[in-house]
Coordinates of C-alpha atoms and ligand atoms in Angstrom, one line a residue:
X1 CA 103.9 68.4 86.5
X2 CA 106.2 66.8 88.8
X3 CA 109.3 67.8 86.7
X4 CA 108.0 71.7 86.2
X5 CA 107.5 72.0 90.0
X6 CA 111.1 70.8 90.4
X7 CA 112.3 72.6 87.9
X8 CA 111.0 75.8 89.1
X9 CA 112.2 75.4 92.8
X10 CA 115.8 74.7 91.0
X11 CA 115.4 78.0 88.7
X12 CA 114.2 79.6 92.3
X13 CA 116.7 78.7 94.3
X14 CA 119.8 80.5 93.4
X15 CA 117.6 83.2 93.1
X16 CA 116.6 83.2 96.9
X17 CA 120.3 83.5 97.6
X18 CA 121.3 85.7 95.7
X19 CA 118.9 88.9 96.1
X20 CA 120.2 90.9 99.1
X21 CA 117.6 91.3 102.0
X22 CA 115.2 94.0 101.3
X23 CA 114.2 96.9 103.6
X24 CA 110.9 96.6 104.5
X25 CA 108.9 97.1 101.2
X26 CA 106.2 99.1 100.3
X27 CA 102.5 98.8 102.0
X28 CA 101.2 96.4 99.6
X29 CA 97.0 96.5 98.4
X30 CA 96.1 93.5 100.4
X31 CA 98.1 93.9 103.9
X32 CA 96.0 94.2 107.0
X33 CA 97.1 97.7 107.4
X34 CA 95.9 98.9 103.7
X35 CA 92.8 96.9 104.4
X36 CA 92.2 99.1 107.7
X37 CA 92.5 102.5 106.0
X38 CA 90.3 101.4 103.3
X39 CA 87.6 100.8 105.8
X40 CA 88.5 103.7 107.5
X41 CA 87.7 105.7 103.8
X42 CA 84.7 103.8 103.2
X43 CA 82.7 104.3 106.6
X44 CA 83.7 108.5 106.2
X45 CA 82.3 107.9 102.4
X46 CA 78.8 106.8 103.3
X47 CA 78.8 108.7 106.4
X48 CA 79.3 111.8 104.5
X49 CA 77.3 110.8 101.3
X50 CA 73.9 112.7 101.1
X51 CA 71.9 110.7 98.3
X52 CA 71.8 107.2 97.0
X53 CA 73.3 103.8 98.5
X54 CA 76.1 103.1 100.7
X55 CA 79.2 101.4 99.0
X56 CA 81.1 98.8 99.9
X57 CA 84.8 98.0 99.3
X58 CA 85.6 95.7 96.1
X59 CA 89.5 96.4 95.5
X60 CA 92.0 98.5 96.8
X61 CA 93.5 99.5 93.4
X62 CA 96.8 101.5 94.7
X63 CA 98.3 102.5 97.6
X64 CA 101.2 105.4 98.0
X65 CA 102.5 106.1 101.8
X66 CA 104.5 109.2 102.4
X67 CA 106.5 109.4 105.5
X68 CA 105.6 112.5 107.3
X69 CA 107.2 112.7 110.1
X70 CA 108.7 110.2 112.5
X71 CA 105.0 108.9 113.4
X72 CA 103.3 109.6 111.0
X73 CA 102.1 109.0 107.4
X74 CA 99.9 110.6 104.8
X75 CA 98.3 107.7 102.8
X76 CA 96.7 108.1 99.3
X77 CA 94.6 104.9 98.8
X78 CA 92.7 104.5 95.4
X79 CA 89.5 102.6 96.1
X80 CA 86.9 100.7 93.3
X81 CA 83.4 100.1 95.6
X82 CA 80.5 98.5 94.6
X83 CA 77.0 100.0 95.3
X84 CA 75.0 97.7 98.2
X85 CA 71.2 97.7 98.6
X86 CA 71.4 99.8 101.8
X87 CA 70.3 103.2 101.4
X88 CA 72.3 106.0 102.9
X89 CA 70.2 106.2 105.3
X90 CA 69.4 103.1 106.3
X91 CA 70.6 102.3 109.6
X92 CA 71.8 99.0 108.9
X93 CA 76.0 98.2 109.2
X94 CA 77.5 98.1 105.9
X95 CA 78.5 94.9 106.8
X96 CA 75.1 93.7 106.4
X97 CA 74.6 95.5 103.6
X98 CA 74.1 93.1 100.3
X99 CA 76.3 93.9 97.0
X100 CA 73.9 94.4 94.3
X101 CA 74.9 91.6 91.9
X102 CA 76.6 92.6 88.8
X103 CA 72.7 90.9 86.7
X104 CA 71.0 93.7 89.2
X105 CA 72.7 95.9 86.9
X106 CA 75.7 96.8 89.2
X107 CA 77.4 101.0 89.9
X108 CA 80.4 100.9 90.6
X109 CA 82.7 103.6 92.6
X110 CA 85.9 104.9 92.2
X111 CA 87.4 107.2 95.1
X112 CA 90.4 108.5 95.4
X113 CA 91.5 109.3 99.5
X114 CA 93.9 110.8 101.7
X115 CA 94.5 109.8 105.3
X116 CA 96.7 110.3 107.8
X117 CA 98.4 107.7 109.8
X118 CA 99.7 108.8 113.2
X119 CA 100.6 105.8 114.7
X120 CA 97.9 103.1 114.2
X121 CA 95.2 105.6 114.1
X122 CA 94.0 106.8 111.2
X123 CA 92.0 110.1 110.2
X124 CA 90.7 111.4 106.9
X125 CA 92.1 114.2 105.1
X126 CA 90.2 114.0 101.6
X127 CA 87.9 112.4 99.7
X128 CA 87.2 112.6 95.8
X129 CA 84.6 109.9 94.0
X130 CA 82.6 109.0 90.6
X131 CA 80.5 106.5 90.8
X132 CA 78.8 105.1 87.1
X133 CA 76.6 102.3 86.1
X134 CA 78.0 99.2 84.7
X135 CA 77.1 99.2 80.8
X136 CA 73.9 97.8 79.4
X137 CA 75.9 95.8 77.4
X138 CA 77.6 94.2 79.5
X139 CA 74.5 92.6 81.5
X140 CA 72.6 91.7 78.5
X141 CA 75.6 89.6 77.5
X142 CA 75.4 87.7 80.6
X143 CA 71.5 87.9 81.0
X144 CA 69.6 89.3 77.8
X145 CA 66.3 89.5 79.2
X146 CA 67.2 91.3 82.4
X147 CA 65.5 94.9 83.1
X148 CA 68.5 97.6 82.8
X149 CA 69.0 101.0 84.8
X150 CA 66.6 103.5 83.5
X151 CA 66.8 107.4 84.3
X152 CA 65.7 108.5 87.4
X153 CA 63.3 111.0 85.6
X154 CA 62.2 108.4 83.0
X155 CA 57.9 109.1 82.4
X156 CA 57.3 105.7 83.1
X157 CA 59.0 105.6 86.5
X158 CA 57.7 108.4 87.8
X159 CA 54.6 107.6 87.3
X160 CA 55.3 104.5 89.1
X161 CA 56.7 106.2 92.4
X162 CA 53.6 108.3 92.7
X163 CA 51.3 105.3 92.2
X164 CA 53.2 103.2 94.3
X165 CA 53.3 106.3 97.0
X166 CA 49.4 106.8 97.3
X167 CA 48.8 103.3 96.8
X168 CA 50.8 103.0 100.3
X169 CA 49.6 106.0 101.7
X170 CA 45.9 104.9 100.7
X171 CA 46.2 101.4 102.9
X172 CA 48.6 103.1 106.0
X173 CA 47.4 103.4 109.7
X174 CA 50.3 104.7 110.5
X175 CA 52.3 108.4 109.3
X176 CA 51.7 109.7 105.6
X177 CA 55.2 109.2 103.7
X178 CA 56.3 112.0 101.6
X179 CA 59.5 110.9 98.5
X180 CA 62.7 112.0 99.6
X181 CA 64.6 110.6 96.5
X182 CA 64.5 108.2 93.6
X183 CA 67.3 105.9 94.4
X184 CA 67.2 103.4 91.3
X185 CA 65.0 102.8 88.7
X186 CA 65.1 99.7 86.2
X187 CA 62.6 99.0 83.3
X188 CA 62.3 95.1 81.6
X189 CA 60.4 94.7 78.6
X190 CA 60.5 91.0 77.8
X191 CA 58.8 88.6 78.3
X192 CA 56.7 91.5 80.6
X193 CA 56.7 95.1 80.8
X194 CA 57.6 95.6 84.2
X195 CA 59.0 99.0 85.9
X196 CA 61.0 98.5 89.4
X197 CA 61.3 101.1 91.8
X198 CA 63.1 102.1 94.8
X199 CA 62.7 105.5 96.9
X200 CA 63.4 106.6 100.2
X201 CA 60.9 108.6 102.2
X202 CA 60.2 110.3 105.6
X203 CA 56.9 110.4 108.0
X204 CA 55.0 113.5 108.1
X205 CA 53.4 114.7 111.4
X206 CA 50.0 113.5 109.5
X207 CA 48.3 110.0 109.7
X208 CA 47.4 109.2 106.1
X209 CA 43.8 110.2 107.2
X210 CA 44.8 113.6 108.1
X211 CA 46.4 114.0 105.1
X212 CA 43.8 112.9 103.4
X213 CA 41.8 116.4 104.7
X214 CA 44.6 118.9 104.2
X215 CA 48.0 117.2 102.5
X216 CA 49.7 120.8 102.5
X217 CA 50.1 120.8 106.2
X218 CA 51.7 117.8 106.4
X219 CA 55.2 118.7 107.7
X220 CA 58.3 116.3 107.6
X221 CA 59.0 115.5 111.2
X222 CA 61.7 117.8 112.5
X223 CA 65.2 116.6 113.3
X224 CA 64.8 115.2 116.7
X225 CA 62.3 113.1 115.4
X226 CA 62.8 112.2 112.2
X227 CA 61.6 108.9 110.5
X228 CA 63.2 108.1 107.0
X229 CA 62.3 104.5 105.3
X230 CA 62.9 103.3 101.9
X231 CA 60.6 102.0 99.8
X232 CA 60.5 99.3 96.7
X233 CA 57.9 98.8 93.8
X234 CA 57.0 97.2 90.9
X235 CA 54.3 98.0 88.4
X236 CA 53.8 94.8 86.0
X237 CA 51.6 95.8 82.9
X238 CA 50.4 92.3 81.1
X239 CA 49.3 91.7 77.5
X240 CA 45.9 93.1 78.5
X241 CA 46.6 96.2 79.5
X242 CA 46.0 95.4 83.3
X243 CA 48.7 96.1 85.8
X244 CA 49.3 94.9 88.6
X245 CA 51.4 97.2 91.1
X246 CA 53.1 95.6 94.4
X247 CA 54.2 98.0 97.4
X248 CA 56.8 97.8 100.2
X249 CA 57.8 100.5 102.6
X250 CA 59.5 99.8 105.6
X251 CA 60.2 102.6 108.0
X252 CA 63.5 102.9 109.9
X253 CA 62.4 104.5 112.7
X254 CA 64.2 107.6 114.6
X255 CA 67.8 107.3 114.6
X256 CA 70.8 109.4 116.3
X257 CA 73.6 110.8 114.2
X258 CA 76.3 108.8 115.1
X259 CA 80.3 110.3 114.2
X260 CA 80.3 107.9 110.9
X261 CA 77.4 108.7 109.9
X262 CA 76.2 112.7 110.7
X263 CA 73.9 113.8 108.2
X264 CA 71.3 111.2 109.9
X265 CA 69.9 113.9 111.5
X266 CA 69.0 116.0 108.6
X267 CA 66.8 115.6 105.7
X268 CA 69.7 116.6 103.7
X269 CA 68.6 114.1 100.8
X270 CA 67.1 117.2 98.8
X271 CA 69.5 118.6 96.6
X272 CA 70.4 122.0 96.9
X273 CA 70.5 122.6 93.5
X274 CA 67.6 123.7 91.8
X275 CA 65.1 121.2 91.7
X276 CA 62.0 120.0 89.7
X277 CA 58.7 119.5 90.7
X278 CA 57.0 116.5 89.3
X279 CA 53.8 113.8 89.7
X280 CA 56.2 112.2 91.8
X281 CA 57.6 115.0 94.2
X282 CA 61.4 116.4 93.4
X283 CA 63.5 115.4 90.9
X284 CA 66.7 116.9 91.7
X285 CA 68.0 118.4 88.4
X286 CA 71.6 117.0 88.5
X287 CA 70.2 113.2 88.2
X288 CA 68.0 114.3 85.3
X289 CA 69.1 112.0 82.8
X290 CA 71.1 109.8 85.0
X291 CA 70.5 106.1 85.8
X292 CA 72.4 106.5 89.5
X293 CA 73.5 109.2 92.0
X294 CA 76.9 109.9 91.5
X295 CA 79.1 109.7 94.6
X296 CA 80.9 112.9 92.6
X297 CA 77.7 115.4 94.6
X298 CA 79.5 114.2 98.1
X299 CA 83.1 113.5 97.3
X300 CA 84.9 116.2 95.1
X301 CA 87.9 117.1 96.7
X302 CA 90.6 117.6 94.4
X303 CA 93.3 117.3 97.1
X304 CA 92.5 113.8 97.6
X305 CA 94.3 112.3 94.8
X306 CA 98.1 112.2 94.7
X307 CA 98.4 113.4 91.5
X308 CA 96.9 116.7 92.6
X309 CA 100.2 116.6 95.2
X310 CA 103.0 117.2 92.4
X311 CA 105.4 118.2 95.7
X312 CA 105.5 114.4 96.4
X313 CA 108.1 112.3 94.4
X314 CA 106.3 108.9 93.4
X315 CA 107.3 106.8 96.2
X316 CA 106.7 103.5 95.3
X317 CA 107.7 101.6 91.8
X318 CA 105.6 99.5 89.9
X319 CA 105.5 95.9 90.6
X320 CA 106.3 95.0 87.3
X321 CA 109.5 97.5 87.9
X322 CA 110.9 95.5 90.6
X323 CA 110.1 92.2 89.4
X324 CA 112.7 93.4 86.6
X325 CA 115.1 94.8 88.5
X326 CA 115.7 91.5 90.6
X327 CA 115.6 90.2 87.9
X328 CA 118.9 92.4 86.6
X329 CA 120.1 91.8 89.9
X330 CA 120.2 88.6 89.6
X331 CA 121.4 88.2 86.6
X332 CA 124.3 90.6 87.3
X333 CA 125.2 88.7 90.5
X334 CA 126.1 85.1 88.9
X335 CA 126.4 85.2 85.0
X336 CA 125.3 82.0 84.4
X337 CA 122.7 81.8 81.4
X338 CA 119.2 80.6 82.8
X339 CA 116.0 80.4 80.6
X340 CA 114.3 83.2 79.4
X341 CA 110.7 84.1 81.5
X342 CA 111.2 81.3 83.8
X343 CA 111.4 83.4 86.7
X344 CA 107.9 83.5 88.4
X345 CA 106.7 87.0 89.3
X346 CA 106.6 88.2 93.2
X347 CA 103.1 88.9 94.0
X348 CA 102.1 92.4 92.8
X349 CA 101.8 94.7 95.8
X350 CA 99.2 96.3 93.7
X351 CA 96.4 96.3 92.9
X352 CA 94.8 94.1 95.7
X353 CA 92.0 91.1 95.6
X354 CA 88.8 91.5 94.0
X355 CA 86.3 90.9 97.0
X356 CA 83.2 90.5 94.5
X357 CA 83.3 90.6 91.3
X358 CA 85.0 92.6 88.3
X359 CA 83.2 94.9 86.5
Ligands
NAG1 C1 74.5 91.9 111.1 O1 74.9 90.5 110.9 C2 75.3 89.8 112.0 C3 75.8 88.5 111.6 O2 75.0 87.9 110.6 C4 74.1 89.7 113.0 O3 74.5 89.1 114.2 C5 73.6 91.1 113.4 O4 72.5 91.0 114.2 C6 73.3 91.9 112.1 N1 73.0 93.3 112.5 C7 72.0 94.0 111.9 C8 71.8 95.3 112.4 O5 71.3 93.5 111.0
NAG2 C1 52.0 119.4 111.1 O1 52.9 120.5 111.2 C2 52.4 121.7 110.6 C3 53.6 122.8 110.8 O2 54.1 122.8 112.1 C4 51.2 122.2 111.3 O3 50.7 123.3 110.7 C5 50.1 121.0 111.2 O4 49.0 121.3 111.9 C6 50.7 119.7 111.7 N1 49.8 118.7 111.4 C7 49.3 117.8 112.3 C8 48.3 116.8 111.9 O5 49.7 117.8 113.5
NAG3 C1 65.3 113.8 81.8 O1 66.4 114.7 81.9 C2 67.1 114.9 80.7 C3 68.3 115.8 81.0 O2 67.8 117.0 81.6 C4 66.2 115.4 79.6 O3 66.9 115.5 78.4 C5 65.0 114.4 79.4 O4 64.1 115.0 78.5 C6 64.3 114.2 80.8 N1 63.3 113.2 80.6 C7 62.1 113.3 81.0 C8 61.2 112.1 80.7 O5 61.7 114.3 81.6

């Protein structure tokens, strides 16, 4: 070990001498200032996401900076998140906000953004995302028994959402919760049959005993007011037949818009598009068939990916590029024969560190 270490710093060495000092390279994945436009992305992501979870950042895949002006930048960052256990419109920081676990049957996102950078102050320009469901393969390699994503309009969880609803709404003192959205739905079949649930939901101006006399007048709360909370169920059905169904809805209480996060405000979690009415309230009909939301419904602006900029030469070589041109450099510079593949790569600039877990 001893003799490697030595014989690498002696293969290193005329190296270090002989490669010319570089202008200041490219932005790499994992410098502070990548690292502060990728937040920057995220926070406009969920604040601008209308359905599902927030996101949170797991690797910055590629970064391309374009000099704009003397100032100024434009910045195309590609972005892999991870879905957390915070709704959109839960009020708590995405710092707070858990990673689902890649067993919990993991989503990832991919987003592709464009800032710009005057300065040290960033703005967004773009923003264009897919997000997808880790494959059921995958988790039952690693954990065969565990329950998988199911479709959001799956029978079985739909009943569950409406049983799990009225079962709440049935025991409440407080305001009669109306579904928003279905935000994931998972089904296990062994050793139990067990559906899990998760919704979000918004007071009505009815107590569940008002409702109880006239549920068609119950009206969400208007804006100013508004209440969202988020539910999460289980219904366990046992050999005999008898199930057993557990309930838990938290409200989050009125909350103001805030510039990260505007929608707040609204109950913009309906879809626009045209929507089904089920046992369980509204399916919209672009998750019909889908185990997640797909980040795609908020984010779809083409302009957000360089690619879509074809004006803008391809600023920044491949690591793998320059590792082989210092390599020629060097080996142009003093002629002497050295071993082949002994030179240990530079650190990639790209992409950056996984901050939880590959997928
Ligand atoms: C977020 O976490 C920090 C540190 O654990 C804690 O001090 C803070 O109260 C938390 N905030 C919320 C809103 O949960
Ligand atoms: C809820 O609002 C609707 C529409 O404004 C109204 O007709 C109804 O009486 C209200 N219900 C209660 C219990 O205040
Ligand atoms: C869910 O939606 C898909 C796509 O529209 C449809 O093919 C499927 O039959 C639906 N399932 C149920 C249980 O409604």
């Amino acid at each position: 070990m001893k003799a490697l270490v030595a014989l690498i710093l002696l293969v290193q060495l005329p190296i270090h001498t002989a490669v010319p000092a570089a202008p200041p390279g490219p932005l790499g994945c994992d410098d502070p200032e990548s690292e502060e436009a990728a937040e920057v992305a995220v926070s406009y992501i969920n604040g601008r996401s209308h359905h599902g979870y927030k996101f949170a950042l797991n690797r910055i895949e590629n970064i391309r900076v374009i000099p704009e002006g003397l100032n100024s930048d434009i910045i195309f960052l590609e972005l892999d998140l991870l879905e957390t256990t915070c709704h959109i419109l839960s009020p708590t920081p995405l710092e707070n906000c858990t990673v689902r676990s890649f067993a919990e049957h993991a989503v990832e996102g991919d987003c592709d953004v464009k800032l710009l950078r005057v300065g040290r102050k960033f703005s967004m320009l773009a923003s264009k995302c897919h997000s997808h469901a880790d494959s059921s393969e995958d988790i039952l390699q690693v954990c065969p028994d565990c329950p998988l994503l199911t479709s959001l309009n799956n029978t079985e969880v739909l009943t569950t959402v409406t049983a799990a609803l009225n079962d709440h709404n049935s025991k409440t003192a407080d305001a009669y919760l109306r579904l928003l959205e279905i935000g994931r739905a998972k089904i296990q079949y062994h050793p139990a049959h067990i559906v899990y649930v998760e919704f979000a939901v918004a007071a009505t101006n009815c107590s569940a005993k008002e409702a109880k006399d006239n549920v068609e007048a119950c009206q969400l709360l208007p804006d100013d007011q508004s209440n969202y909370g988020f539910c999460t169920a289980t219904i366990a059905t046992t050999q005999d037949k008898s199930q057993d169904l557990r309930v838990d809805c938290q409200l989050y209480g009125h909350q103001v818009p805030t510039p990260d996060s505007p929608f707040l405000s609204r109950p913009g979690v309906t879809y626009s598009q045209s929507v089904q009415d089920t046992p369980a309230g509204m399916v919209p009909s672009v998750v019909q068939g889908f185990t997640n939301h797909n980040l795609r419904f908020s984010h779809n602006n083409p302009f957000a990916s360089e690619s879509s900029s074809s004006e803008f030469p391809t600023a920044v070589l491949s690591a793998k590029s320059v590792a082989k041109r210092a390599v020629a450099e060097v080996a142009q510079h003093d002629k002497v024969p050295r071993p082949v593949g002994f030179l240990p790569p530079p650190p990639p600039p790209c992409p950056g560190k996984i901050r939880h877990f590959r997928i």
